[in-house]
mmCIF file of C-alpha atoms in Angstrom:
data_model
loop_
_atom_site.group_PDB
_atom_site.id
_atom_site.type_symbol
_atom_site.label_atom_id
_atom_site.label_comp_id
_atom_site.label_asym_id
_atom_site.label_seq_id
_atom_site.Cartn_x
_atom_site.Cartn_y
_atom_site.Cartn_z
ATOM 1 C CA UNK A 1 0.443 46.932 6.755
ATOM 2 C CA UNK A 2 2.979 44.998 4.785
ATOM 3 C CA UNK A 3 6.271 43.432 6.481
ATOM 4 C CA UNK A 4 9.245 43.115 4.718
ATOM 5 C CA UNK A 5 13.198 42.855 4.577
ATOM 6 C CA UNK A 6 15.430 44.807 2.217
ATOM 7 C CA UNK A 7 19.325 46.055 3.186
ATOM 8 C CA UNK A 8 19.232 44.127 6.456
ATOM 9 C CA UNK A 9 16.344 46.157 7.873
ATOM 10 C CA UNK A 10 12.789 45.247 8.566
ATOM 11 C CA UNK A 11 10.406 47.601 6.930
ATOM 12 C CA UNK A 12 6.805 48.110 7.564
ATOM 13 C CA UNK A 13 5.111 49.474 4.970
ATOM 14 C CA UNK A 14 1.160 50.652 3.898
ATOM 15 C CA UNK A 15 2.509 50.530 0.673
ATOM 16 C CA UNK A 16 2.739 46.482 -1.100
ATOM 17 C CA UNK A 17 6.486 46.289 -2.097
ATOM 18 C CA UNK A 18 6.731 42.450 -3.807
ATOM 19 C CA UNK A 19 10.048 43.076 -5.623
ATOM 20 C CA UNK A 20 10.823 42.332 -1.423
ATOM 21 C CA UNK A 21 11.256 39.470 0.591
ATOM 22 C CA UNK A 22 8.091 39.578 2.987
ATOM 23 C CA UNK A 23 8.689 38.184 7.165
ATOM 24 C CA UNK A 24 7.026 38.016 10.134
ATOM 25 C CA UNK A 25 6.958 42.003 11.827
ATOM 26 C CA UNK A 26 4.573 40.905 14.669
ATOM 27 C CA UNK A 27 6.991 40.452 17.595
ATOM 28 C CA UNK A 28 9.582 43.401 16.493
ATOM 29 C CA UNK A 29 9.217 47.158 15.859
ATOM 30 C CA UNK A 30 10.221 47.883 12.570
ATOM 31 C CA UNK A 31 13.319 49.918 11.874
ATOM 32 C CA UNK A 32 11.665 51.479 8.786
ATOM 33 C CA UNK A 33 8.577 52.354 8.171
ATOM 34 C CA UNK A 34 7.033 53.881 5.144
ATOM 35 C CA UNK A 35 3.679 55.344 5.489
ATOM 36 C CA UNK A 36 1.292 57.640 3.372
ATOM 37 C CA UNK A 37 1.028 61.078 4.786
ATOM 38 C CA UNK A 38 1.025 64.836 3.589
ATOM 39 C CA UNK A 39 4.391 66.159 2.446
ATOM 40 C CA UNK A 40 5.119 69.760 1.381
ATOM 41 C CA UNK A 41 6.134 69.941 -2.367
ATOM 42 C CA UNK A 42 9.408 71.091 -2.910
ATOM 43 C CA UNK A 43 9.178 74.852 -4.820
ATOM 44 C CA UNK A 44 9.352 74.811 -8.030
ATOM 45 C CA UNK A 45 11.959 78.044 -8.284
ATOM 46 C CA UNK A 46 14.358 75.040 -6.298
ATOM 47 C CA UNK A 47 16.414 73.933 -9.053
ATOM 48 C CA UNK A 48 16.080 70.073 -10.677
ATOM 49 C CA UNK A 49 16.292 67.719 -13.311
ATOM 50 C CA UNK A 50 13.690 65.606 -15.208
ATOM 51 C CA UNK A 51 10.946 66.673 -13.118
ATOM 52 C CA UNK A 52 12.751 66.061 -9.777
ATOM 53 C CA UNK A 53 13.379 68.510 -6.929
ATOM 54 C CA UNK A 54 15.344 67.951 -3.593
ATOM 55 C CA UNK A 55 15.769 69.870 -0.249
ATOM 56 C CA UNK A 56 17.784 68.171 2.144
ATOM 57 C CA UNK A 57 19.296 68.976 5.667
ATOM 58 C CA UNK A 58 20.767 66.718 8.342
ATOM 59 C CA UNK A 59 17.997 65.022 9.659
ATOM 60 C CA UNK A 60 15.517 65.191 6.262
ATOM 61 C CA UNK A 61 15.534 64.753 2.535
ATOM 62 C CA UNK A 62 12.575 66.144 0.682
ATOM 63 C CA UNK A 63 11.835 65.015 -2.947
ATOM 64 C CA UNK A 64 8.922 66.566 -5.624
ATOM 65 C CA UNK A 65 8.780 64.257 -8.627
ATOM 66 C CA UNK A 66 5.771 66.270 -10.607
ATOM 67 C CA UNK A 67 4.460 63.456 -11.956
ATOM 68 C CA UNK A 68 4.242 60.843 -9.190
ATOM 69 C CA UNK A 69 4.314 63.143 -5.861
ATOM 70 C CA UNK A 70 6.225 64.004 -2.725
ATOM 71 C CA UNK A 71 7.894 62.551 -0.046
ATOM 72 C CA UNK A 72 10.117 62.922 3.038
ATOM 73 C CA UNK A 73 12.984 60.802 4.443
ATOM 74 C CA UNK A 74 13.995 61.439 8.059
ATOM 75 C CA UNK A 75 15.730 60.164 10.333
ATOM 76 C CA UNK A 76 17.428 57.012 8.948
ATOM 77 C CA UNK A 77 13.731 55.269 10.323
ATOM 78 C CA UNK A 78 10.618 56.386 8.653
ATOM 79 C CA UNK A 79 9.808 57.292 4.832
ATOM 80 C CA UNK A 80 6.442 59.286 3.998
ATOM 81 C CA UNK A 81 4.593 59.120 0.568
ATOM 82 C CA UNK A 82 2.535 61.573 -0.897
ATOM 83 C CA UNK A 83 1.282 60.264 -3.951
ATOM 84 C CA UNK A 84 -0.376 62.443 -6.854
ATOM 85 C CA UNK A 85 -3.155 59.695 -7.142
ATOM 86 C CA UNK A 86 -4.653 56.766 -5.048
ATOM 87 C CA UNK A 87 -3.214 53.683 -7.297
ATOM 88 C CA UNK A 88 0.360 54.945 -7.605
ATOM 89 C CA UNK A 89 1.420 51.726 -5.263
ATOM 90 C CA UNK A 90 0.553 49.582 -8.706
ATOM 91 C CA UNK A 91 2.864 51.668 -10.904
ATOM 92 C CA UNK A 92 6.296 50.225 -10.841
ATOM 93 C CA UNK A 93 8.197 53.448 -11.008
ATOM 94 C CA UNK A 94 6.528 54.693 -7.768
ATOM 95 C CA UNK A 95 7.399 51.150 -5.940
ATOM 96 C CA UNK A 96 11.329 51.256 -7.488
ATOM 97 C CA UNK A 97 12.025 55.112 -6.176
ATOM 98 C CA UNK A 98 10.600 53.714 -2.637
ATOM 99 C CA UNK A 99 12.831 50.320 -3.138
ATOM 100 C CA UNK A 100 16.167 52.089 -4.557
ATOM 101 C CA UNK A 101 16.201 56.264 -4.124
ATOM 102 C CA UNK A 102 14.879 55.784 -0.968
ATOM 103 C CA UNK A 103 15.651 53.593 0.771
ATOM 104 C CA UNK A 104 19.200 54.662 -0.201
ATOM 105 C CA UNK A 105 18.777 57.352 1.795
ATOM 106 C CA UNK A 106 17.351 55.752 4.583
ATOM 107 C CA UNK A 107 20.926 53.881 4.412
ATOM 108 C CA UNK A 108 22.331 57.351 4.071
ATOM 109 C CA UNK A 109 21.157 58.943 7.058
ATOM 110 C CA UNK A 110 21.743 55.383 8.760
ATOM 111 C CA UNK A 111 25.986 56.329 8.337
ATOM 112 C CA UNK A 112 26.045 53.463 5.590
ATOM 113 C CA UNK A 113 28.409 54.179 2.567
ATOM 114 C CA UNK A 114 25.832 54.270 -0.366
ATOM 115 C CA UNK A 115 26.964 53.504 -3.930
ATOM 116 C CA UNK A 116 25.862 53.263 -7.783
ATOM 117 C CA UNK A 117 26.850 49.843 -8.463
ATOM 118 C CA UNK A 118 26.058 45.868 -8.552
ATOM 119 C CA UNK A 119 27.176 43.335 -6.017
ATOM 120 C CA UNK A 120 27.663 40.027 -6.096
ATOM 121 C CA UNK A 121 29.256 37.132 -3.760
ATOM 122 C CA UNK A 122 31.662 35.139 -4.435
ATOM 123 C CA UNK A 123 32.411 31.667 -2.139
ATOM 124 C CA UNK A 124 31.346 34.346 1.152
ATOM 125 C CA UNK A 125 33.022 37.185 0.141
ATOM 126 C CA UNK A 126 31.561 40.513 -1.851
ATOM 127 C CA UNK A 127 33.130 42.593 -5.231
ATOM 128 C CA UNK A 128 31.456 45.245 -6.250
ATOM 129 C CA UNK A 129 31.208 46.795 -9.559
ATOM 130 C CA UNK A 130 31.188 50.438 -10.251
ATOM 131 C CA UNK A 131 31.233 52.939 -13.326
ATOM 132 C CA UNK A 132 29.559 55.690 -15.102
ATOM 133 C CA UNK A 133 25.834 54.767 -16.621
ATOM 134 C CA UNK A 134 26.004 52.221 -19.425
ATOM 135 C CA UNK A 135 29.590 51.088 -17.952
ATOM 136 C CA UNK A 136 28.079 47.467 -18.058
ATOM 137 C CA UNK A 137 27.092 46.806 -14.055
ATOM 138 C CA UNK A 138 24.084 45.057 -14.053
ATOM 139 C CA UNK A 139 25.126 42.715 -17.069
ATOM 140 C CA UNK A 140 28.458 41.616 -14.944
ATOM 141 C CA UNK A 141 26.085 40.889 -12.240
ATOM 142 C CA UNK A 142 23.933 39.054 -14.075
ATOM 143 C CA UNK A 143 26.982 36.788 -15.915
ATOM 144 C CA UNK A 144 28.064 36.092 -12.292
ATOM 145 C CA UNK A 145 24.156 34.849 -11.473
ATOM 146 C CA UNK A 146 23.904 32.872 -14.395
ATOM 147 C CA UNK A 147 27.127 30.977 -13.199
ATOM 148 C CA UNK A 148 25.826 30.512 -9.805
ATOM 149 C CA UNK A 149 27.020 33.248 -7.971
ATOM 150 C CA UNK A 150 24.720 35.232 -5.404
ATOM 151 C CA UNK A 151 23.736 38.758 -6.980
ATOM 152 C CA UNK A 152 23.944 40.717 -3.437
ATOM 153 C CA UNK A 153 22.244 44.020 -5.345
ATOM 154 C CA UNK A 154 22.129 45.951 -8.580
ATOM 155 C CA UNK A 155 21.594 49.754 -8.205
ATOM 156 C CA UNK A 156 22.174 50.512 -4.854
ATOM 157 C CA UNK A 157 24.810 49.298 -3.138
ATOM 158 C CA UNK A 158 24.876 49.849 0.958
ATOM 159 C CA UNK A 159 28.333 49.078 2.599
ATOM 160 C CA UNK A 160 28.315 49.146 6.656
ATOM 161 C CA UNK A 161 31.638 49.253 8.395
ATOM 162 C CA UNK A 162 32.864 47.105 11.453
ATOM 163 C CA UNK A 163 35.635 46.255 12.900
ATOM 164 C CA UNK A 164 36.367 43.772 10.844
ATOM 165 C CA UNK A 165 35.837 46.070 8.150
ATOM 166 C CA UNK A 166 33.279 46.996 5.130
ATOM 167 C CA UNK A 167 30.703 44.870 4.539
ATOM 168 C CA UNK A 168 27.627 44.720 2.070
ATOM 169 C CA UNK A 169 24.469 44.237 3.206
ATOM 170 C CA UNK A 170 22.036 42.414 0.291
ATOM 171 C CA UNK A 171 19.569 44.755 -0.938
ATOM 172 C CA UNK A 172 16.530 44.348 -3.078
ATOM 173 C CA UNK A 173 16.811 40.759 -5.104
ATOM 174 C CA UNK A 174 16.255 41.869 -8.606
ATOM 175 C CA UNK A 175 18.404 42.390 -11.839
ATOM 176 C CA UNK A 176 17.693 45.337 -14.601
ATOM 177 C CA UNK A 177 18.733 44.035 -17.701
ATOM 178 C CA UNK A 178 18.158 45.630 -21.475
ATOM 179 C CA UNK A 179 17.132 43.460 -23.876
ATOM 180 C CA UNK A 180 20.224 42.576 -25.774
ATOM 181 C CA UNK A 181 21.867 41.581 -22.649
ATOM 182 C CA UNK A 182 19.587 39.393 -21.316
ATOM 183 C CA UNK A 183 19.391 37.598 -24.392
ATOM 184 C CA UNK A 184 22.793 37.029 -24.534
ATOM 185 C CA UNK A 185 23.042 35.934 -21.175
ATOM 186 C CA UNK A 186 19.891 33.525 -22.351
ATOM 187 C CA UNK A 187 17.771 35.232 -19.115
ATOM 188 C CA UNK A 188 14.428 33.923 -19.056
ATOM 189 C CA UNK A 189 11.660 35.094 -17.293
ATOM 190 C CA UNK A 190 11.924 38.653 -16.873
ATOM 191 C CA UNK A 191 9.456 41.187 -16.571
ATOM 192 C CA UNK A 192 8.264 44.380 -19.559
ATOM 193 C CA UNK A 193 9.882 47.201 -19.483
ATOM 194 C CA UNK A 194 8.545 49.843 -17.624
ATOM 195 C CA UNK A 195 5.443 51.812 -18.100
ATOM 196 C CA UNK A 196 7.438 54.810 -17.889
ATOM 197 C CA UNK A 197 8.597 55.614 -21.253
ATOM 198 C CA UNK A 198 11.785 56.598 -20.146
ATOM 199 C CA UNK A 199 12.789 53.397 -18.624
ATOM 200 C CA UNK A 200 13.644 50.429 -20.998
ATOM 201 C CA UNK A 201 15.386 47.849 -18.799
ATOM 202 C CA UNK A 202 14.070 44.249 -17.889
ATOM 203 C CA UNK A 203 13.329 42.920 -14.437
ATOM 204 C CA UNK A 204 14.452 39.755 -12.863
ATOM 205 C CA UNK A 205 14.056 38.409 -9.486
ATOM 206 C CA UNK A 206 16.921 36.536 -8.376
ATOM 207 C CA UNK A 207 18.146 34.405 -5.360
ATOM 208 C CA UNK A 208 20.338 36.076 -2.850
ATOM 209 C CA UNK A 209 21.440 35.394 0.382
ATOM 210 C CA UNK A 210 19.820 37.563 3.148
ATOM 211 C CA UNK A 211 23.371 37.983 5.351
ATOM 212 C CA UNK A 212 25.582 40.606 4.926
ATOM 213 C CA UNK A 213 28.724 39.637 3.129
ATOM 214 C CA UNK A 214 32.287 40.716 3.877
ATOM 215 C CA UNK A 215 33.889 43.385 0.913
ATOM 216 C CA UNK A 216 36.970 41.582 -0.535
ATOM 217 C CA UNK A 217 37.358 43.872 -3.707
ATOM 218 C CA UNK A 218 36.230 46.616 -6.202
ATOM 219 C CA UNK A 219 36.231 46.474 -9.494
ATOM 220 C CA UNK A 220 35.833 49.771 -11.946
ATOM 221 C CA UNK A 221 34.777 48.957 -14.873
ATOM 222 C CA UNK A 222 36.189 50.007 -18.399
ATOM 223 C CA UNK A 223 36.510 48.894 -22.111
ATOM 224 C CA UNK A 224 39.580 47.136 -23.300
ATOM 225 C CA UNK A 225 40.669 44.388 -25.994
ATOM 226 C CA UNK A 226 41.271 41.557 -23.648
ATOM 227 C CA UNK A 227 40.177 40.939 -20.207
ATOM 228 C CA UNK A 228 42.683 42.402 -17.279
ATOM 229 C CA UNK A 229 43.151 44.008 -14.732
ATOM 230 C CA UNK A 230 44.747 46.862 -13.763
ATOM 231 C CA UNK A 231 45.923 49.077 -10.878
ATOM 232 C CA UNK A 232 44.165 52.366 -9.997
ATOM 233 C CA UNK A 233 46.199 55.513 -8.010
ATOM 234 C CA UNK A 234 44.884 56.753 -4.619
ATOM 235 C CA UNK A 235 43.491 59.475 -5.564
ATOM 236 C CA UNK A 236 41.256 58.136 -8.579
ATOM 237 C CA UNK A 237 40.163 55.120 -6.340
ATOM 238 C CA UNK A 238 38.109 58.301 -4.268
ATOM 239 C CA UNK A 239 37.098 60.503 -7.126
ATOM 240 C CA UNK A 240 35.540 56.857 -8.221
ATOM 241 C CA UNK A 241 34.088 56.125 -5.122
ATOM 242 C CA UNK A 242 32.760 60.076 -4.636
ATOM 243 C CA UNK A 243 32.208 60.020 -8.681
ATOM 244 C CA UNK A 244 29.488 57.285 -7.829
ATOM 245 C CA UNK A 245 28.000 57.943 -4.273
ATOM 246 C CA UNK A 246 24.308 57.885 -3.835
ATOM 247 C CA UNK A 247 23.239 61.047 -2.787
ATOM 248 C CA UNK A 248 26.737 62.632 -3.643
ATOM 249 C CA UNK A 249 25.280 66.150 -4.345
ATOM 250 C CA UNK A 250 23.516 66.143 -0.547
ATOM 251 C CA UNK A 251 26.918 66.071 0.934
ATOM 252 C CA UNK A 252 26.837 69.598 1.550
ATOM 253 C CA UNK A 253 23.567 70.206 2.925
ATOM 254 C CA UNK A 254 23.385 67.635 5.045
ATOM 255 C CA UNK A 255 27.220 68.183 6.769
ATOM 256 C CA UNK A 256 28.275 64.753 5.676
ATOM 257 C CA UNK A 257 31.075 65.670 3.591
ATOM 258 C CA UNK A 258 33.661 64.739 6.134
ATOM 259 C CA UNK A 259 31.864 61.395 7.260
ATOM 260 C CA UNK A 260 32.054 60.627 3.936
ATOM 261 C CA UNK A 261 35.786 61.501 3.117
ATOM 262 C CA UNK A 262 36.593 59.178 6.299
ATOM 263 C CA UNK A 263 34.330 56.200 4.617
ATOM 264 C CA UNK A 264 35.718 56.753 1.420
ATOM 265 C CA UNK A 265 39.390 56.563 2.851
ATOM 266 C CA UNK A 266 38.341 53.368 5.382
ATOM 267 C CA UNK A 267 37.258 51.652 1.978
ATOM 268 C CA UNK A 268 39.929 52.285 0.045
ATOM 269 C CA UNK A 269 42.692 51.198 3.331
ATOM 270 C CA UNK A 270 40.798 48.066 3.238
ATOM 271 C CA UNK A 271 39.733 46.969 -0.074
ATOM 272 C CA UNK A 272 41.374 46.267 -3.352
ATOM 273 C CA UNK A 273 40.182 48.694 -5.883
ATOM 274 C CA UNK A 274 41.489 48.081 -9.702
ATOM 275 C CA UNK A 275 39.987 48.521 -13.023
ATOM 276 C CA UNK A 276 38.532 45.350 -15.125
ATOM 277 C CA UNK A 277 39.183 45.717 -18.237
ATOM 278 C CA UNK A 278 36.989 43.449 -20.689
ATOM 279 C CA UNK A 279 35.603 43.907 -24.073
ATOM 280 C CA UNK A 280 32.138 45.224 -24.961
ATOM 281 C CA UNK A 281 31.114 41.680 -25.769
ATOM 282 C CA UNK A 282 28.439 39.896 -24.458
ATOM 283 C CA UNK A 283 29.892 36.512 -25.457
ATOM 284 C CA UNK A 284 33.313 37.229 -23.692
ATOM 285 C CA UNK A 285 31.665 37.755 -20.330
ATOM 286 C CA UNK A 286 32.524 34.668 -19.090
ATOM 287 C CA UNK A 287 35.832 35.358 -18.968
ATOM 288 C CA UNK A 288 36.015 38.480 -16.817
ATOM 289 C CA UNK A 289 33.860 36.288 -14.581
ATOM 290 C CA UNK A 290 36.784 33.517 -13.845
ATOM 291 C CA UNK A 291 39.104 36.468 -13.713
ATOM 292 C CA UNK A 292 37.448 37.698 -10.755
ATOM 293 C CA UNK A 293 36.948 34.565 -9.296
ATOM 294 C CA UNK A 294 40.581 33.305 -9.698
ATOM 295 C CA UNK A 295 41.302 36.908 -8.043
ATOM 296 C CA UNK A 296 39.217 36.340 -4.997
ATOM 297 C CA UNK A 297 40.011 32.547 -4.687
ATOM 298 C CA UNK A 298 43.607 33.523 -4.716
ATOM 299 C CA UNK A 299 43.369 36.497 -1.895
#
């Protein structure tokens, strides 16, 4: 069994993960563990897209991808894999649905507030990034990494609430870059894309801290001439929030929608939420990376 950490949980796993940080399981029960076992396929008459089927209630999630297998998250605590074939642990798809789709909804069922984005810390304190696909996430986080700045997670990002308020919790330490963007960020040493066709985005391991890190604002990112910010009504601050939760179409079935509403409305109480503006323009990054860290310097 492997040991690891990912999302401030310890995972146990029969499955090698290395995109995660590995520690020492021997003197603690795991709070995740991800095992091989048999899982019932989801029917094919249940309705998907690109070769994915869900069924989900409260306590479970099944998933049927038809050409990698099925498996079954319950519980917020335990994750089971049954793979079409014997090596799919070296394909890298198979380990990044275990690392990201799942383990999101691990965080899910664990009450966490799960969200399509990047995160990054700046001097202690989190911003998150959010937008539709090809909105430009991954490559802000990556500008703020190349200045220094701790990339907290790009994909999934898992907020917990306290009473001091939302925090992010650091997820899986790796960057997924396309190849004109990590060229113009000069990023060395990341991996080929995918063997899945489909998927055409570099790899890179990164540095991150392994605390959670308090929430001090949310950006939504959008095109524009110059770099700005600008303010976003109540009401489009949660359709952009709901517009990008992981999970988001599970609501029903698994009677979160109301825990959910609440989170939404607890983030948006306590966190700043404006648009950044900034032009498509890889060499202009670095300025919607002071503006954000003259914002949070200045809270």
């Amino acid at each position: 069994m492997y040991r690891y950490s990912a999302y401030d949980l310890r995972l146990r796993s029969e499955f090698e993960l290395p995109e995660l940080s590995e520690i020492d399981l021997d003197e603690a029960e795991p709070d995740v563990e991800i095992v091989r076992g048999a899982v019932e396929h989801v029917p094919e008459n249940v309705e998907g897209t690109g070769g994915r089927r869900i069924t989900a209630a409260p306590e479970a999630v099944r998933l049927t991808y038809d050409s990698i297998g099925s498996f079954l998250v319950e519980g917020g605590t335990r994750i089971v894999c049954d793979p079409v074939d014997t090596n799919a642990g070296e394909r890298e798809f198979f380990r990044r649905l275990i690392e990201n789709e799942l383990l999101g909804l691990v965080l899910y069922q664990r009450d966490h507030l799960v969200l399509h984005g990047s995160a990054v810390s700046v001097d202690g304190q989190a911003v998150i990034f959010i937008g539709p696909r090809g909105a430009g996430k991954s490559t802000t986080a990556a500008a703020f990494g190349a200045e220094g700045h701790s990339v907290l997670e790009d994909d999934v990002v898992a907020i917990r609430f306290n009473d001091n308020g939302p925090i992010v919790v650091p997820g899986v330490p790796q960057l997924r870059l396309k190849s004109d963007a990590a060229a113009a960020l000069d990023v060395q040493q990341t991996t080929k894309p995918s063997e899945e066709s489909w998927y055409e985005k570099h790899l890179l391991h990164v540095e991150t801290t392994s605390e959670p890190v308090p929430l001090r604002g949310c950006y939504l990112l959008v095109d524009g001439e110059t770099c700005a910010f600008d303010s976003v009504p109540v009401r489009e601050q949660i359709l952009s929030l709901i517009a990008q939760t992981h999970a988001r179409g599970l609501l029903s079935d698994t009677n979160r929608s109301p825990i959910h509403f609440d989170q939404c409305s607890r983030f948006i109480e306590a966190v700043p939420v404006r648009k950044l503006k900034r032009p498509r323009d890889h060499r202009r990054l670095q300025s919607a990376v002071d503006l954000v860290v003259k914002d949070v310097k200045n809270a």
